[in-house]
mmCIF file of C-alpha atoms in Angstrom:
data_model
loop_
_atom_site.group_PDB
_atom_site.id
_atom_site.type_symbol
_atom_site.label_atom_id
_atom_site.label_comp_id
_atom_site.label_asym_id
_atom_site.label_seq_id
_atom_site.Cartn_x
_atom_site.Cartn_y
_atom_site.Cartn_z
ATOM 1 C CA UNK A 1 44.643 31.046 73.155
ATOM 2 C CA UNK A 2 43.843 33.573 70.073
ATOM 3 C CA UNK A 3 47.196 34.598 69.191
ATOM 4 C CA UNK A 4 46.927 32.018 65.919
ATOM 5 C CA UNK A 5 44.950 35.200 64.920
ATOM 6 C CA UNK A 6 47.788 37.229 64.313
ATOM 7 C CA UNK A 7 49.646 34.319 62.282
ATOM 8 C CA UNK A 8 50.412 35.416 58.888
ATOM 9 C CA UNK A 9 47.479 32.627 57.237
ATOM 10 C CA UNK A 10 44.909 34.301 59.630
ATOM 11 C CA UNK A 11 45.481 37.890 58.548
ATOM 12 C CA UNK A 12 45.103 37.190 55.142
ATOM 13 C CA UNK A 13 42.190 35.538 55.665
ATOM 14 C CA UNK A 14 40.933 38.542 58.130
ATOM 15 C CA UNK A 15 41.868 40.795 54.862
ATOM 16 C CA UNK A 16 40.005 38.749 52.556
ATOM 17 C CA UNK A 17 36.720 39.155 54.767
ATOM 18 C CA UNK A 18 37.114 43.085 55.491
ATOM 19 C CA UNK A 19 37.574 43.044 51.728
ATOM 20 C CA UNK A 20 34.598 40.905 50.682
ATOM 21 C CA UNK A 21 32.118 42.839 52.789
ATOM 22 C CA UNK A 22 32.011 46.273 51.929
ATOM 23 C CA UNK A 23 31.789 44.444 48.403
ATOM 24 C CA UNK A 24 29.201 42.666 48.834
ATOM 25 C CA UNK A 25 27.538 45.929 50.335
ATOM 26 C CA UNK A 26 28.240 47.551 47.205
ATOM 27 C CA UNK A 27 26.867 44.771 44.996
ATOM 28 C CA UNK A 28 23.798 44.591 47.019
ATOM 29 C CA UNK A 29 23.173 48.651 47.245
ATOM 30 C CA UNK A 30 23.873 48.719 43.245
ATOM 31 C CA UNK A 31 21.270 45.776 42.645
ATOM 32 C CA UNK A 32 18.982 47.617 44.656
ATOM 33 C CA UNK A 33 19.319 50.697 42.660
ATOM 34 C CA UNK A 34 18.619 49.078 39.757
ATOM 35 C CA UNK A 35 15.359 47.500 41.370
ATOM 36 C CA UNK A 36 14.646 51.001 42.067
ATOM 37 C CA UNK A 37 15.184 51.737 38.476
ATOM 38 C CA UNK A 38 13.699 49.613 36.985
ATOM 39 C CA UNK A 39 10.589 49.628 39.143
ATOM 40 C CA UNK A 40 10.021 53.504 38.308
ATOM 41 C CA UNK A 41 10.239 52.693 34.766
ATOM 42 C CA UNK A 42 7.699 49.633 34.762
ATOM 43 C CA UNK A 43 4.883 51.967 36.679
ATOM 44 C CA UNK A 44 5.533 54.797 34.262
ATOM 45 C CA UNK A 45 5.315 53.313 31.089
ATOM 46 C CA UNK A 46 2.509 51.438 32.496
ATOM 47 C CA UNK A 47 0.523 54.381 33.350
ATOM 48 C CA UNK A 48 1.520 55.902 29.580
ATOM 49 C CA UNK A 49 -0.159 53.294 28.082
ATOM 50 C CA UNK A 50 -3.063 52.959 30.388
ATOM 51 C CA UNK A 51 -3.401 56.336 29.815
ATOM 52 C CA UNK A 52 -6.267 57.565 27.271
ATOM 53 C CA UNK A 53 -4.475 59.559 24.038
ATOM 54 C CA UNK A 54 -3.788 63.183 23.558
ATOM 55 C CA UNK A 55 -3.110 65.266 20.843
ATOM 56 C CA UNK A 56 0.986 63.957 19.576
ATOM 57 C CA UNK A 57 0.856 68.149 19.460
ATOM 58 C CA UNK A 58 0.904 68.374 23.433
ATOM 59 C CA UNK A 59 4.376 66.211 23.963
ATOM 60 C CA UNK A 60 6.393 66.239 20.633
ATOM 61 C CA UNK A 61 6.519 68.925 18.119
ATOM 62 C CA UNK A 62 8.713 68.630 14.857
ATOM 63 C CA UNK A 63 12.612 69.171 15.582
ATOM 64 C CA UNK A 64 12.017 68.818 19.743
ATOM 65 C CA UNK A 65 12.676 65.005 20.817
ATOM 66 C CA UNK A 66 10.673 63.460 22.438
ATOM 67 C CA UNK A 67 10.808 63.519 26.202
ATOM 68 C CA UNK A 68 11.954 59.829 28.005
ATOM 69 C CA UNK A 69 9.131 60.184 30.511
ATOM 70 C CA UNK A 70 6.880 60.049 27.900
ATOM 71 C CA UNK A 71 7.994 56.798 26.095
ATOM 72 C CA UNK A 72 4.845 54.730 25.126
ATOM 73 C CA UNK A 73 2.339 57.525 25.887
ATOM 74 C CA UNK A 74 -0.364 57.051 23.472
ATOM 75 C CA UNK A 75 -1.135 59.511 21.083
ATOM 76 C CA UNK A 76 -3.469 60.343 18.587
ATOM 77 C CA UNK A 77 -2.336 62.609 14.896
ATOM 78 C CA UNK A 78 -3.748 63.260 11.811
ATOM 79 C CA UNK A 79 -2.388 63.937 8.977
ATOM 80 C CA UNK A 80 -1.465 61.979 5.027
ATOM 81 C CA UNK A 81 0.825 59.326 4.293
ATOM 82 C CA UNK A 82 3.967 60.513 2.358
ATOM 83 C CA UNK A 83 4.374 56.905 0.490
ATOM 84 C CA UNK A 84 7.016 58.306 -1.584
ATOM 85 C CA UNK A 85 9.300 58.686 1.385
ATOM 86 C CA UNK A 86 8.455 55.420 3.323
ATOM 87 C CA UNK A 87 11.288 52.879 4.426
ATOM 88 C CA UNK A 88 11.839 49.749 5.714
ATOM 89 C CA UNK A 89 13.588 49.364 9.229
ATOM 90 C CA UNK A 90 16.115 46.182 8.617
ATOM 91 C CA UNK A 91 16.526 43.272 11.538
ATOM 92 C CA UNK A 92 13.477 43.558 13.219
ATOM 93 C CA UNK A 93 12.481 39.868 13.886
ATOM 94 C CA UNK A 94 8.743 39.094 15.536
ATOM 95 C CA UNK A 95 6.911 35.683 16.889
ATOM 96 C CA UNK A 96 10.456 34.609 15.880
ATOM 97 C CA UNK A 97 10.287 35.377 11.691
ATOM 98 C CA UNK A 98 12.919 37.662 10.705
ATOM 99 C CA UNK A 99 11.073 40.680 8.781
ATOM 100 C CA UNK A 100 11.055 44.767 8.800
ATOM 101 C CA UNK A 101 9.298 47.495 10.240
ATOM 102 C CA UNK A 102 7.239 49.979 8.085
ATOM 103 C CA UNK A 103 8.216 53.347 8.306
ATOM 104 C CA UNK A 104 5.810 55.870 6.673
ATOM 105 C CA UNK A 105 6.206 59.968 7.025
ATOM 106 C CA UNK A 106 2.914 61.514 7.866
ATOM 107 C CA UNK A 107 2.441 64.740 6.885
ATOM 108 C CA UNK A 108 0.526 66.962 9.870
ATOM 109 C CA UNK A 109 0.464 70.260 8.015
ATOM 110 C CA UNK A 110 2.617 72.679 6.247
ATOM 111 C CA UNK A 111 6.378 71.988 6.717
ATOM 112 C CA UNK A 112 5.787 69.281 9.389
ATOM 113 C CA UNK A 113 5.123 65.531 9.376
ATOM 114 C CA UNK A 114 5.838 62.653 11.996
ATOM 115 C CA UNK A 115 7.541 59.202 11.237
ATOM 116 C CA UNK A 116 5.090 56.484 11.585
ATOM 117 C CA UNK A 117 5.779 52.544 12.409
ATOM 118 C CA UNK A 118 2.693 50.738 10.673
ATOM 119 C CA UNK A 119 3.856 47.603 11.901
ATOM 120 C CA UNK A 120 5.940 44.702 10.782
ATOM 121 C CA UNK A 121 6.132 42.892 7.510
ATOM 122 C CA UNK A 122 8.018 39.500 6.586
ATOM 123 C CA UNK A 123 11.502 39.341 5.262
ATOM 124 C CA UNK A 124 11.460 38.449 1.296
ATOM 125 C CA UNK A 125 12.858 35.107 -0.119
ATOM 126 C CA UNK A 126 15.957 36.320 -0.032
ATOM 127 C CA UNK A 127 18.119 39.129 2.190
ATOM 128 C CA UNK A 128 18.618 41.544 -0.339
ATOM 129 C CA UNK A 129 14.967 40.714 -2.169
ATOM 130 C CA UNK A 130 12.491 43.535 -0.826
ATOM 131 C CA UNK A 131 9.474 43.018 1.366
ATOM 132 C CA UNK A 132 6.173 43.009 0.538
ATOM 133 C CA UNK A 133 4.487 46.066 2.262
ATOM 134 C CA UNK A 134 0.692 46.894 1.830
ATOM 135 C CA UNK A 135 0.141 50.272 0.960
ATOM 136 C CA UNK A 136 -1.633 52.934 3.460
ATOM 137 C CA UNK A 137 -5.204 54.488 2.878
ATOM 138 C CA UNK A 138 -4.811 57.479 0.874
ATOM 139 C CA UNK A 139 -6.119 61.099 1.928
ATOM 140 C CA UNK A 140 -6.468 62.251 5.171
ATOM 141 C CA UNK A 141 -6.463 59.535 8.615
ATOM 142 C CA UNK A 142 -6.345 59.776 11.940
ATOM 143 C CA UNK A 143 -3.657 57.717 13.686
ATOM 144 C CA UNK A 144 -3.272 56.387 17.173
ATOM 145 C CA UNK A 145 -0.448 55.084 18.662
ATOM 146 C CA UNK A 146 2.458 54.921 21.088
ATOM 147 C CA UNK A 147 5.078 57.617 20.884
ATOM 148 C CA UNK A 148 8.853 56.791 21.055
ATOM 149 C CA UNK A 149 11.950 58.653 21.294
ATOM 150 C CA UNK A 150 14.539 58.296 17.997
ATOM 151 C CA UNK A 151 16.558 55.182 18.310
ATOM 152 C CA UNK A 152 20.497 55.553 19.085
ATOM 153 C CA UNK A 153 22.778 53.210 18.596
ATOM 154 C CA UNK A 154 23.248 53.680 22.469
ATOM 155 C CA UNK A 155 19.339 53.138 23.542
ATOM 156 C CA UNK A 156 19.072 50.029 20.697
ATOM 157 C CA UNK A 157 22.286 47.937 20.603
ATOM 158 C CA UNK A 158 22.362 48.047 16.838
ATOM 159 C CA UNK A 159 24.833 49.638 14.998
ATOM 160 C CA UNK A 160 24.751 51.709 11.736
ATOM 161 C CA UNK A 161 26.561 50.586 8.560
ATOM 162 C CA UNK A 162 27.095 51.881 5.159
ATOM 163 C CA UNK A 163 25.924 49.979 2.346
ATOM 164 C CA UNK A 164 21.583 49.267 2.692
ATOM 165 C CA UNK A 165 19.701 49.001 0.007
ATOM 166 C CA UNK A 166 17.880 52.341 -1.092
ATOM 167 C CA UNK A 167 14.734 52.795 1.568
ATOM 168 C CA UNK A 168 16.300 50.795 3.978
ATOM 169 C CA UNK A 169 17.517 51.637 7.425
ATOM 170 C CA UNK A 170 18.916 50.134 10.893
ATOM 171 C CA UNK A 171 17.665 52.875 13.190
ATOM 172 C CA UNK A 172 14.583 54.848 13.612
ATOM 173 C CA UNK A 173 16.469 58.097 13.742
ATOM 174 C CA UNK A 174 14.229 60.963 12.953
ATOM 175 C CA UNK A 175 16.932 63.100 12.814
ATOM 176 C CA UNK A 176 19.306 61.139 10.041
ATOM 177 C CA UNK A 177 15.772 60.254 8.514
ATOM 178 C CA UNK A 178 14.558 64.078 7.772
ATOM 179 C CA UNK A 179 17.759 64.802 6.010
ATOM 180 C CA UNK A 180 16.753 65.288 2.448
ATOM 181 C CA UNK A 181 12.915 65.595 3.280
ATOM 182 C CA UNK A 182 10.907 68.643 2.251
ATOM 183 C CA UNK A 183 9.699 68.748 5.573
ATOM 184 C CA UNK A 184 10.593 68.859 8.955
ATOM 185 C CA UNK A 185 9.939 65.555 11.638
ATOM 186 C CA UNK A 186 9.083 65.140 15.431
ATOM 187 C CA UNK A 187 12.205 63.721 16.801
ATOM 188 C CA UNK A 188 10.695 60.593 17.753
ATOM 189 C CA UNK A 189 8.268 58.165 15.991
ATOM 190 C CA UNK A 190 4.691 56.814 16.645
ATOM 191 C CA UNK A 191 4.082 53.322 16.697
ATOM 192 C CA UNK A 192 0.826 52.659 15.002
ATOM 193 C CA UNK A 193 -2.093 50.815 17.115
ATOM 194 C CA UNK A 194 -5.436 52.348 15.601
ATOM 195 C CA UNK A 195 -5.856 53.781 12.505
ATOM 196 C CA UNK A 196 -9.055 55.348 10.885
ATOM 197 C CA UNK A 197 -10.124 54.774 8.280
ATOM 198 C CA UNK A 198 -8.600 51.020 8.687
ATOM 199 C CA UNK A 199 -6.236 49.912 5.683
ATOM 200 C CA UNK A 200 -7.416 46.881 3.993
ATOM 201 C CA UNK A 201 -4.492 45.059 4.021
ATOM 202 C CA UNK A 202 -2.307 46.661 6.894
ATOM 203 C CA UNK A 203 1.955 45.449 8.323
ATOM 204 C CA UNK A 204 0.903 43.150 11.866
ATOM 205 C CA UNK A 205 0.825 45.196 14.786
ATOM 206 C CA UNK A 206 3.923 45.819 16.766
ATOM 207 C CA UNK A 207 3.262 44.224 19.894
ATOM 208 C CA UNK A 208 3.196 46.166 23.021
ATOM 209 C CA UNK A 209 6.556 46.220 25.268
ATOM 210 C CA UNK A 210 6.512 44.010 27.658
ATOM 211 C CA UNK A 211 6.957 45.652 30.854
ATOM 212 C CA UNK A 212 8.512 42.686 32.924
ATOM 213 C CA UNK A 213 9.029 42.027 36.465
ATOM 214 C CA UNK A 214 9.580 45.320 37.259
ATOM 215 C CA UNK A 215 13.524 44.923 39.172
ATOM 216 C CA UNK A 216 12.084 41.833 40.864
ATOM 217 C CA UNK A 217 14.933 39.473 40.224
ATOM 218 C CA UNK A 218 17.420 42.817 40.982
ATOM 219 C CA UNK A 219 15.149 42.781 44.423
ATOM 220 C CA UNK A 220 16.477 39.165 45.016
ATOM 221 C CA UNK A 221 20.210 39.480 43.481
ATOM 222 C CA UNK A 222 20.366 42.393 46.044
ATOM 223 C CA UNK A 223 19.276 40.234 49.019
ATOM 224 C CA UNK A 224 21.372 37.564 47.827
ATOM 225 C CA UNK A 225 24.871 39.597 48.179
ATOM 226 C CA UNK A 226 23.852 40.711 51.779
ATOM 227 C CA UNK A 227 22.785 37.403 53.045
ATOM 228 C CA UNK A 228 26.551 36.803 51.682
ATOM 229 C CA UNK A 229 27.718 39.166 54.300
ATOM 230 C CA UNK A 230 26.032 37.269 56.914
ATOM 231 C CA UNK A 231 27.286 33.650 55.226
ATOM 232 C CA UNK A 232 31.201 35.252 54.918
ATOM 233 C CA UNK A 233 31.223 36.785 58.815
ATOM 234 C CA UNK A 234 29.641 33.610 60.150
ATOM 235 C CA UNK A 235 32.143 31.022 57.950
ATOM 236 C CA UNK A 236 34.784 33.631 59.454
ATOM 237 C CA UNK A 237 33.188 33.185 62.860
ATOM 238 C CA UNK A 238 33.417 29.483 62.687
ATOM 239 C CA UNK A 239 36.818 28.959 61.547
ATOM 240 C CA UNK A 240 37.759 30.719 64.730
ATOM 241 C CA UNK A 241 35.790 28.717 66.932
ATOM 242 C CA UNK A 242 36.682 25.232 65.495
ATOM 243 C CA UNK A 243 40.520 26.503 65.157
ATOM 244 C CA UNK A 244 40.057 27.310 69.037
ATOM 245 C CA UNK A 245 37.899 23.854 69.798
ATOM 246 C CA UNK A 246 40.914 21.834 68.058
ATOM 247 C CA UNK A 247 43.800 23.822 70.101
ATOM 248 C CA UNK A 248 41.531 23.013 73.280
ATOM 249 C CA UNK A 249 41.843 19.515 72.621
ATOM 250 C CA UNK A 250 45.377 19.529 71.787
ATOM 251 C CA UNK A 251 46.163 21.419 74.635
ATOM 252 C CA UNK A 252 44.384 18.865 77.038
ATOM 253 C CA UNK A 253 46.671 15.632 76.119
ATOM 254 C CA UNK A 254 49.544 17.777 76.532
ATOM 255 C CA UNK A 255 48.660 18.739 79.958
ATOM 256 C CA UNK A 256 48.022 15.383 81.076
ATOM 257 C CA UNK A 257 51.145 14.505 79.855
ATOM 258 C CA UNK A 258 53.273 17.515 81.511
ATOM 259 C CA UNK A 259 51.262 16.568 84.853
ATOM 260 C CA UNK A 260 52.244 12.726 84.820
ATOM 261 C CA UNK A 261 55.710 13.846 84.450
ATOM 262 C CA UNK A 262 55.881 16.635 86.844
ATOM 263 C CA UNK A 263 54.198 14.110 89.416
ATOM 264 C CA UNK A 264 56.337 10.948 88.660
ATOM 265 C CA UNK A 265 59.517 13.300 88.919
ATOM 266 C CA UNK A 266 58.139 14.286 92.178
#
């Protein structure tokens, strides 16, 4: 009755299911990973910015980058704005307006100074015209903020090119920023969320990251390609069964048929 199985159409289709699971198994344990990932990196960025400030001193010092764990941690510096050396971060769009990022050097003390983002400012009239970008408080302030690692092409998704108008950039790369600065920078960047004394007229806030789902819809993707398993071996299952159901009945007509004959021959 099952040696249809061994047909040439039925192996290939045996192959194609003992090929389809173990993929599906490694879809599944890779979407899980990910969950896994991703889930880590919601509660700890979470916690870093839950958490109160400490001294930028205590994680980042100038020349050391900053460590991935501590993405978002808030910090707190002081120091003086080096306006002479401030730039404009290209391509950073918010609440859907194209516009820039403020980048301003803040000196911390002899030889040493930390890039920060004072938030975002419209894009001019036109793409090469330059924004208009309020001024920080002179003399000494105290800044809080979230610190970041230097941007990558790699970590960001945007690439470099040659070409930018002068005190422009793509990236916030501390490193390629601090070449030609009589100082040295963190290797990393704070992104501004208190400052004291307050600016009068101050870039809008860069809005804090939204931490998503956490690997929720990985959590589902991964159940999805193992209740595939179950969907492929059960199709498989009942290919068999109605290929055996419709030999059955095949069979019985025939039989009837070879019995008549057998008896009227008798």
């Amino acid at each position: 009755m099952y040696r249809f199985l061994l047909t040439p159409r039925w192996l290939a289709l045996h192959v194609v299911v003992l090929l389809v699971i173990p993929a599906f198994v490694f879809l599944g344990r890779w979407q899980f990973g990910r969950f896994e990932e991703r889930s880590a990196n919601s509660e700890r960025v979470t916690a870093n910015i839950e958490a109160a400030p400490v001294p930028l001193e205590r994680l980042a010092a100038a020349g050391r980058p900053v460590d991935e764990d501590d993405r978002f941690r808030r910090v707190t510096v002081a120091g003086t704005y080096d306006l002479g050396h401030a730039l404009v971060v290209r391509r950073r769009p918010q609440e859907g307006r194209n516009g820039y990022y403020v980048l301003t050097p803040l000196v911390t003390g002899p030889g040493t100074a930390v890039i920060v983002n004072r938030g975002w400012v419209p894009a001019g009239a036109t793409a090469d015209a330059a924004p208009e970008v309020p001024a920080p408080p002179p003399g000494q302030v105290t800044v809080t903020g979230r610190l970041r690692p230097s941007e990558t092409e790699e970590s960001s998704g945007i690439r470099e090119r040659p070409g930018l108008p002068p005190g422009q950039v793509l990236l916030i790369n501390a490193g390629k920023i601090s070449q030609g600065l009589p100082y040295r920078l963190v290797d990393g960047y704070v992104e501004l969320t208190e400052q004291q004394p307050e600016a009068g007229a101050a870039p809008a806030p860069v809005p804090a990251p939204d931490v998503g789902s956490g690997g929720g819809l990985n959590l589902a993707y991964g159940v999805q390609w193992w209740l595939f398993i179950g969907i492929a071996v059960g199709g498989w299952i009942l290919l068999i069964r109605r290929e055996v159901a419709e030999r059955k009945a095949q069979e019985g007509p025939e039989a009837s048929v070879a019995s008549k004959a057998q008896t009227t021959a008798n």
